[in-house]
Short mmCIF file of C-alpha atoms in Angstrom, two decimals:
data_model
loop_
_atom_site.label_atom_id
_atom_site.label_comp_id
_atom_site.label_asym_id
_atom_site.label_seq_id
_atom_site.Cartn_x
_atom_site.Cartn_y
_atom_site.Cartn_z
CA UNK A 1448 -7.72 23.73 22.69
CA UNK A 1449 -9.56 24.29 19.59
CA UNK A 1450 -10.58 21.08 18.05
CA UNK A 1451 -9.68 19.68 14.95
CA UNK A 1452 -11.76 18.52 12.07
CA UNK A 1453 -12.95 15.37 12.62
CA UNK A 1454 -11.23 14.20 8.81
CA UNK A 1455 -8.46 13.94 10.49
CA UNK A 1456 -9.28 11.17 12.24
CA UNK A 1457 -10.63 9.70 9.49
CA UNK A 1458 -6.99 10.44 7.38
CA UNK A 1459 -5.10 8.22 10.19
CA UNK A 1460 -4.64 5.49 7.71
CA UNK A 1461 -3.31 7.65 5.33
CA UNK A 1462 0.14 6.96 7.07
CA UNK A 1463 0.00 3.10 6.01
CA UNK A 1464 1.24 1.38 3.01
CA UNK A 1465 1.42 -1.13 1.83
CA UNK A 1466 1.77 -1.31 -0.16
CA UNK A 1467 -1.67 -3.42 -0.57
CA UNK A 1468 -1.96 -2.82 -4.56
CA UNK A 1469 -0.46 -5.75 -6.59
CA UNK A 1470 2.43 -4.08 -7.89
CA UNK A 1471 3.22 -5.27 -11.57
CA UNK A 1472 7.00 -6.25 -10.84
CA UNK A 1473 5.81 -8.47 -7.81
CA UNK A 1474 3.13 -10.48 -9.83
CA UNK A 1475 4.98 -11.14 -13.32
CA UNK A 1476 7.30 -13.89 -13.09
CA UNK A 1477 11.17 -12.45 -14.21
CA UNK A 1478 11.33 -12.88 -18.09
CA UNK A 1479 14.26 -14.20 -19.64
CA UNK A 1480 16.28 -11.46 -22.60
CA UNK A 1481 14.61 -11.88 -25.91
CA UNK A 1482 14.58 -9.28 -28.68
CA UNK A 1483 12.78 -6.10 -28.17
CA UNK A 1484 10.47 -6.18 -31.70
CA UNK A 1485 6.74 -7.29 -30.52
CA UNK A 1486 6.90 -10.66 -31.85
CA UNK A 1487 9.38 -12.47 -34.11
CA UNK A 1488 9.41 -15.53 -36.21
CA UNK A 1489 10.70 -19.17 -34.96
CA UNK A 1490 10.69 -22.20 -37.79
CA UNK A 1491 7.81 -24.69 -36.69
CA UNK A 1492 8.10 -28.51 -36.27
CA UNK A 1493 6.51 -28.51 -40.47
CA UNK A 1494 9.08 -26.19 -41.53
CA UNK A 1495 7.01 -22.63 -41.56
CA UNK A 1496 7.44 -20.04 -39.34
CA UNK A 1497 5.22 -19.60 -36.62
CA UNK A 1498 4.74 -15.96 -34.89
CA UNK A 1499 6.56 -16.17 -31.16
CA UNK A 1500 4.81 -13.27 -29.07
CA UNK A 1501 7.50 -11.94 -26.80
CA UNK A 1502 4.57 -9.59 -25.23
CA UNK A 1503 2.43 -10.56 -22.72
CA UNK A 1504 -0.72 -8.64 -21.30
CA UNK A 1505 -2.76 -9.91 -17.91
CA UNK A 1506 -6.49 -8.37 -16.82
CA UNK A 1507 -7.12 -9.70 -13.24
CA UNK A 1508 -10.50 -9.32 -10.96
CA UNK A 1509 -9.96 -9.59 -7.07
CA UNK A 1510 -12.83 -9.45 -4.67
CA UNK A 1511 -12.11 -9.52 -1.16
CA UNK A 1512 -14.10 -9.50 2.30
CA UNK A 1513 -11.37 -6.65 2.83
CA UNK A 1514 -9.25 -4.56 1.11
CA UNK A 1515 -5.94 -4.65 3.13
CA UNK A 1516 -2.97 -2.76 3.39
CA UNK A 1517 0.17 -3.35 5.54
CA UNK A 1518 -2.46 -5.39 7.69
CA UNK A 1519 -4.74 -1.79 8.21
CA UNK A 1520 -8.08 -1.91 5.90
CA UNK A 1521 -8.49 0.30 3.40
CA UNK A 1522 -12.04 -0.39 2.36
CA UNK A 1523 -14.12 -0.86 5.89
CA UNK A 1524 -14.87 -4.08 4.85
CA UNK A 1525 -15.79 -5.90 1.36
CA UNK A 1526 -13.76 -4.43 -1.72
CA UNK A 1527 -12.98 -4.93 -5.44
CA UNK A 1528 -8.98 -4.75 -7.07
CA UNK A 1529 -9.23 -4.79 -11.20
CA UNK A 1530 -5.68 -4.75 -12.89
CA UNK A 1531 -4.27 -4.87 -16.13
CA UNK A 1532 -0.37 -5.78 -16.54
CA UNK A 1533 2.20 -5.81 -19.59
CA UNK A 1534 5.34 -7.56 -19.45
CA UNK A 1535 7.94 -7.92 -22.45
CA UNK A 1536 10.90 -10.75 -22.76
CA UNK A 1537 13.35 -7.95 -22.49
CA UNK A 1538 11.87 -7.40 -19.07
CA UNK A 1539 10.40 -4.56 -18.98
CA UNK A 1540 6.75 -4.37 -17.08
CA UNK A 1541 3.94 -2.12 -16.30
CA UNK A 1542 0.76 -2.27 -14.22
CA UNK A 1543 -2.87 -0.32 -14.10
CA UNK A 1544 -5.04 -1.03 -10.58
CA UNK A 1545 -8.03 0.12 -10.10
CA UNK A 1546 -9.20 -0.38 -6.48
CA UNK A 1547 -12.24 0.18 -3.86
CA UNK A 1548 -11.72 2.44 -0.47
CA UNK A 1549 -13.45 4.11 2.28
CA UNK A 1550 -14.49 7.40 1.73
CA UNK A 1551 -14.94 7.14 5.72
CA UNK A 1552 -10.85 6.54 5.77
CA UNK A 1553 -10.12 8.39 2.27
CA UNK A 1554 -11.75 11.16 2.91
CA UNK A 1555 -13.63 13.83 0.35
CA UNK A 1556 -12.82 11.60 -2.22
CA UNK A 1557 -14.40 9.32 -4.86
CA UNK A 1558 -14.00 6.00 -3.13
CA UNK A 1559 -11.64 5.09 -5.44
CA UNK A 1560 -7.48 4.07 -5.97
CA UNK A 1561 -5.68 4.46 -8.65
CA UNK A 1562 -2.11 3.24 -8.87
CA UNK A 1563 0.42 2.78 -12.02
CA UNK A 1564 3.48 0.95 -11.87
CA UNK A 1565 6.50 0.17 -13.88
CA UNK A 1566 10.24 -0.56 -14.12
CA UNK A 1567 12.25 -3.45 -15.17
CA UNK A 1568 13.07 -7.52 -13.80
CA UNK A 1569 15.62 -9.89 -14.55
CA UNK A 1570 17.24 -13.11 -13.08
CA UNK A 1571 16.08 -16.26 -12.79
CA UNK A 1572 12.29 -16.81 -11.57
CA UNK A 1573 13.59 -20.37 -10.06
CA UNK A 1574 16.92 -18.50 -8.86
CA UNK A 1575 18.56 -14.97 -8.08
CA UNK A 1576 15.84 -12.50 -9.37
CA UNK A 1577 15.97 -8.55 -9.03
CA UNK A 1578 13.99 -5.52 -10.46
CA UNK A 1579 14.03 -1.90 -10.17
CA UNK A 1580 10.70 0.22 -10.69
CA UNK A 1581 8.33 3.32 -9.26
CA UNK A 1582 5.02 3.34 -8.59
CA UNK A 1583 2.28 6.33 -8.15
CA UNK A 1584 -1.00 6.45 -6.03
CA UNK A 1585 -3.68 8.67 -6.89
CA UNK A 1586 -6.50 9.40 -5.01
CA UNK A 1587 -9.40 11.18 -6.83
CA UNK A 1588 -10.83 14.41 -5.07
CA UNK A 1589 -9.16 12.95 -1.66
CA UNK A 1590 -8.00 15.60 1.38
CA UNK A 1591 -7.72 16.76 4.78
CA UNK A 1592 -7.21 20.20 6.24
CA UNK A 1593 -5.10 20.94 9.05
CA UNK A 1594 -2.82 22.86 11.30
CA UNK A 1595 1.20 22.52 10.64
CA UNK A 1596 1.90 24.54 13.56
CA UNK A 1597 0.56 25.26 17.35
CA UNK A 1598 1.34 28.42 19.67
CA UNK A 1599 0.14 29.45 23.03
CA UNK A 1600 -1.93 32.09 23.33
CA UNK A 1601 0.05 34.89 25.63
CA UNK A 1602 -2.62 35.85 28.06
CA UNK A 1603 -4.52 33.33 28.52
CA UNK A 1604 -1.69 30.46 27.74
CA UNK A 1605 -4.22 28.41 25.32
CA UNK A 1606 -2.44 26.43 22.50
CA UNK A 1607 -3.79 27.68 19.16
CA UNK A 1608 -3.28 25.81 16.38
CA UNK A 1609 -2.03 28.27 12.87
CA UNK A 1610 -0.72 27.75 9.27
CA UNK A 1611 -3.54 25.76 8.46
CA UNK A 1612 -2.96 23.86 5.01
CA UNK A 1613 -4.63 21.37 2.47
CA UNK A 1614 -2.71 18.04 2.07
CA UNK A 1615 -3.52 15.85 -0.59
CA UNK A 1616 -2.71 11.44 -0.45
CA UNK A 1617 -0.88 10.97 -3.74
CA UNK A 1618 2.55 9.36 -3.41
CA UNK A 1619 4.89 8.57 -5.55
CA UNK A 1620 7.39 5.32 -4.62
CA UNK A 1621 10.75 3.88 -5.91
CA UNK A 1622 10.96 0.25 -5.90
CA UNK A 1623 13.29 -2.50 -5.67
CA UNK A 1624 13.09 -6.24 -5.34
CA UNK A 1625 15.56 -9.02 -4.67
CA UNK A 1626 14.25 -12.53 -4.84
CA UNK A 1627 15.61 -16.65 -4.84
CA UNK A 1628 12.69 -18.58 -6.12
CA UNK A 1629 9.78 -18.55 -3.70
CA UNK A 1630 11.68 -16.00 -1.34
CA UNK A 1631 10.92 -11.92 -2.44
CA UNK A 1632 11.90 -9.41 -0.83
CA UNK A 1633 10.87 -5.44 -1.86
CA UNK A 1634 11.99 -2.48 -0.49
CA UNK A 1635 10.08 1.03 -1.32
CA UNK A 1636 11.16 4.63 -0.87
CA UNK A 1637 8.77 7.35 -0.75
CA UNK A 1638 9.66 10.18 -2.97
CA UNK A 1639 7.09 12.25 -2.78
CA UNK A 1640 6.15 15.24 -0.09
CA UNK A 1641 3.91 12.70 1.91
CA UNK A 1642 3.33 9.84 2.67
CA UNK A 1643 -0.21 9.08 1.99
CA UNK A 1644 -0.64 12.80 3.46
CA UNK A 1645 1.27 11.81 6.54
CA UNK A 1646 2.80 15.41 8.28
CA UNK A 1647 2.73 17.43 11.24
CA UNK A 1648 -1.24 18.45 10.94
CA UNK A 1649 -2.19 14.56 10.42
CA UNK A 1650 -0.09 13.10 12.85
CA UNK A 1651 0.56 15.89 15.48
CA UNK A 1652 -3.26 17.15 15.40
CA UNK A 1653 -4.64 13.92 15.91
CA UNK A 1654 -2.35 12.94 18.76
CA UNK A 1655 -3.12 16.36 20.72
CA UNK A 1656 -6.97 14.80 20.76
CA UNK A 1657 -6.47 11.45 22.04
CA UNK A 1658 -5.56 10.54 25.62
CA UNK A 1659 -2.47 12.05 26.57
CA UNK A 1660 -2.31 15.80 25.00
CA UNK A 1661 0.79 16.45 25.63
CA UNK A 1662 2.22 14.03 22.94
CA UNK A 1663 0.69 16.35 20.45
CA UNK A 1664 1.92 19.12 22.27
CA UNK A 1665 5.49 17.49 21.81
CA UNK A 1666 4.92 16.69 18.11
CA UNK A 1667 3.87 20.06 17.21
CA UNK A 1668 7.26 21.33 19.80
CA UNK A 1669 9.37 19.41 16.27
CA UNK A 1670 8.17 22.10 13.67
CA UNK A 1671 6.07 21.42 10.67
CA UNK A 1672 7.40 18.32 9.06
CA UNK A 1673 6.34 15.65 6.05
CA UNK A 1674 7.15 12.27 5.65
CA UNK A 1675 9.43 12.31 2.26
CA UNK A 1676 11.89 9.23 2.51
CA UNK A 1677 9.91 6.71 4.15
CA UNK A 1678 11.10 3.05 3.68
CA UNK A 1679 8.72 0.03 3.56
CA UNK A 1680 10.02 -3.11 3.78
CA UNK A 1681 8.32 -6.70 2.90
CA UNK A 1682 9.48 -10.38 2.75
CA UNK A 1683 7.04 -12.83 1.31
CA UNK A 1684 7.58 -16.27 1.02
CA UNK A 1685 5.58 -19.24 -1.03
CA UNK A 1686 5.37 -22.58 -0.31
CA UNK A 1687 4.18 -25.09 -2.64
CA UNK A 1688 1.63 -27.56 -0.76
CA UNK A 1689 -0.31 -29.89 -4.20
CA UNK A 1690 1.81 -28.77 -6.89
CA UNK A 1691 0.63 -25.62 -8.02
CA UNK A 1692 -2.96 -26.30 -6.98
CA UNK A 1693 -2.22 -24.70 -3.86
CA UNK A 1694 0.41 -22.50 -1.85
CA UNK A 1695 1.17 -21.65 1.45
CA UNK A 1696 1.92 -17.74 1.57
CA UNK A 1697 4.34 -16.40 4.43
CA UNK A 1698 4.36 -12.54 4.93
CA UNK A 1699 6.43 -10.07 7.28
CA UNK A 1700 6.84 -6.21 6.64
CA UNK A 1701 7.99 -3.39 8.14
CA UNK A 1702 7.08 0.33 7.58
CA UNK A 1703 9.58 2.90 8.82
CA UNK A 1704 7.73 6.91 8.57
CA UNK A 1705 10.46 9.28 8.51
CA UNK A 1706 10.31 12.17 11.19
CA UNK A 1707 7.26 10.57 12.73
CA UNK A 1708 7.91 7.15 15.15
CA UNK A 1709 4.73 6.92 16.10
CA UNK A 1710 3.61 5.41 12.42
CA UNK A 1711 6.29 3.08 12.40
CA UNK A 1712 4.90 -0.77 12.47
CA UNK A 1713 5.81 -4.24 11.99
CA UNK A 1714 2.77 -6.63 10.21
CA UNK A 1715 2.52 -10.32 9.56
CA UNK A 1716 0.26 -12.51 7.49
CA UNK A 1717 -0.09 -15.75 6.48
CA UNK A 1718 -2.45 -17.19 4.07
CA UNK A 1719 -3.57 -20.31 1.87
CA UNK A 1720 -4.02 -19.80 -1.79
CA UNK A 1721 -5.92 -23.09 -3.93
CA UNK A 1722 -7.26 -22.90 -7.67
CA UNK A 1723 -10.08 -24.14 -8.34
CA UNK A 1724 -11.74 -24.58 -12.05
CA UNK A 1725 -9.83 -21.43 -13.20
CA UNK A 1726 -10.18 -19.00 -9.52
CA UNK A 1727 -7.73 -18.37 -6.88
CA UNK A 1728 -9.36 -18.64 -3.55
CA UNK A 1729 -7.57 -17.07 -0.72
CA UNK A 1730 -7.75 -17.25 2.91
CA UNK A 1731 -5.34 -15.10 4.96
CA UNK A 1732 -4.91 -14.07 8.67
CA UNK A 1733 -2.77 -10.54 8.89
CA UNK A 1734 -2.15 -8.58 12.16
CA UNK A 1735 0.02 -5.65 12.36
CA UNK A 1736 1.40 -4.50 15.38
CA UNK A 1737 1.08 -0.91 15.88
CA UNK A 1738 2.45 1.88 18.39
CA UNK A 1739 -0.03 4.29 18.91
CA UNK A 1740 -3.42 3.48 19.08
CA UNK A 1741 -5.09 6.51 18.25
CA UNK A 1742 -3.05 7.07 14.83
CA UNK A 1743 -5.55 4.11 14.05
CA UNK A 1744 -9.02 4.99 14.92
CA UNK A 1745 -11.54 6.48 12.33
CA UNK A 1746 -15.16 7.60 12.85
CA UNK A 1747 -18.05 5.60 11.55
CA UNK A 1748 -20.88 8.23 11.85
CA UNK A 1749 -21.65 8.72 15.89
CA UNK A 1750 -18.82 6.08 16.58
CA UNK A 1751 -14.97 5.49 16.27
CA UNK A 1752 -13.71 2.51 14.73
CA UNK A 1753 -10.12 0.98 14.80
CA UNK A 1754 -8.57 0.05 11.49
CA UNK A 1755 -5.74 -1.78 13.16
CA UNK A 1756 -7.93 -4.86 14.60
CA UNK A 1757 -6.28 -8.49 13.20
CA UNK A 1758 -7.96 -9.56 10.59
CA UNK A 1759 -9.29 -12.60 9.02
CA UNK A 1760 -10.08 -11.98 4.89
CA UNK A 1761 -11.32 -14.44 2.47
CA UNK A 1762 -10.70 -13.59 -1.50
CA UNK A 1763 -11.53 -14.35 -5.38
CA UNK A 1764 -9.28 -13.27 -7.74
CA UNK A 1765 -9.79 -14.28 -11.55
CA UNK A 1766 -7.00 -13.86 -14.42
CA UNK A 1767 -8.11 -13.07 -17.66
#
């Protein structure tokens, strides 16, 4: 069988979400209704009025042994996260987040993810709270090449791979969130084509190279397919342990990849969170539990490397 590029073994985490990036809607606490004008005026305890912002803007650093996402790393080992976040009274909010990946994962690109978020919350942050958003990820210069499709050669009965095409990583999300105090829960619909370029040449092609052929024979059998219409659930859970000094963080997801089983995976994490003189210093243990072990390999120069391993990270993150 002819071989494939080796980028697409290096593409496998393409197929995972998670949505790692701090979305804006799960970070800014629900606002309460005020008036939509930028700021208005509120008498003071002297009598004059005092300026009442009802706009609020958040720049925050992260730095991280590991950039994860849905449990599988995204970086290769120690990355940066820099975000900037609006949120209004009437609740509408947006996010910016620049982050650090491998070029060894992300490959042909610039090392780099952008995402931008948006949409609306409302409810009660210490009760029933709900929002409705969409997200984009971008990733600069980032592709793989590969077959959609696979034949058999008639005289000689050789599979040979055709309708070779170039599938890019950008996808585009719809969000929604329904929380009750420290319970959240977030649901995400892929709208785009692909799913992080998960299709037929990703997934197909690099099962027909790992131990048992014939399930890439069988993928290919399906026709070309993409992966529009994914779901990817999460359910995270804080727990107060000094006040707000520090939290106990409780995390289960579940990523379901339409037309393609063999992506689908449940992860868990949990993780302690303390401030200290102004930084939030995390510690968190996350292990997903994957199907398919070669969907989660990449190569590392001469050698292949799983992405799927648990995983112990420690992090900074400063707000600003």
């Amino acid at each position: 069988m002819t071989k494939l590029n080796k980028t697409l073994m290096a593409r496998i985490l393409a197929g995972l979400l998670t949505l790692g990036p701090a979305w804006a809607m799960a970070q800014v606490s629900a606002p309460t209704p005020a008036p939509a004008a930028e700021e208005h005026e509120e008498e003071g305890m002297d009598g004059p009025p005092v300026a009442i912002s009802t706009t609020a803007w958040e720049h925050r650093v992260r730095l991280a042994t590991d950039n994860l996402n849905r449990g599988i790393t995204d970086s290769l080992g120690p990355g940066i996260r820099l975000a900037t976040a609006f949120t209004h009274q009437s609740g509408l909010v947006a996010e910016l987040e620049l982050g650090s990946v491998s070029r060894k994962i992300f490959t042909n690109g610039s090392g780099v993810a952008l995402t931008l978020g948006g949409g609306w919350r409302g409810g009660n942050p210490e009760g029933w709270n709900y929002g409705i958003g969409a997200a984009y990820e971008y990733f600069p210069g980032t592709y793989f090449d590969a077959p959609l499709q696979l034949t058999f050669d008639q005289n000689t009965g050789e599979p040979q791979p055709f309708d070779f095409q170039r599938t890019k990583l950008d996808t585009g999300y719809a969000l929604f969130e329904l929380g009750y105090g420290p319970l959240r829960t977030r649901l995400l619909a892929v709208l785009t084509k692909h799913y992080r370029g998960t299709n037929s040449g990703m997934v197909c092609g690099t099962l027909s190279q790992g131990a048992d052929p014939m399930a890439g024979l069988n993928c290919y059998a399906n026709g070309p397919r993409n992966s529009r219409g994914s779901l990817l659930f999460d359910v995270d859970y804080k727990i107060p342990l000094n006040g707000n000094i520090t939290t106990l963080n409780l995390h289960a997801g579940y990523q379901h990849v339409r037309n393609f089983s063999q992506m689908n995976f449940a992860d868990i994490g949990i993780g302690v969170t303390h401030n200290w003189q102004g930084f939030e210093i995390t510690a968190e243990a996350a292990k997903p539990f994957t199907r398919n072990r070669e969907l989660f390999m990449v190569m590392d120069g001469d050698k292949v490397r799983r992405i799927d391993k648990p995983k112990f990270v420690v992090s900074v993150t400063k707000r600003f």
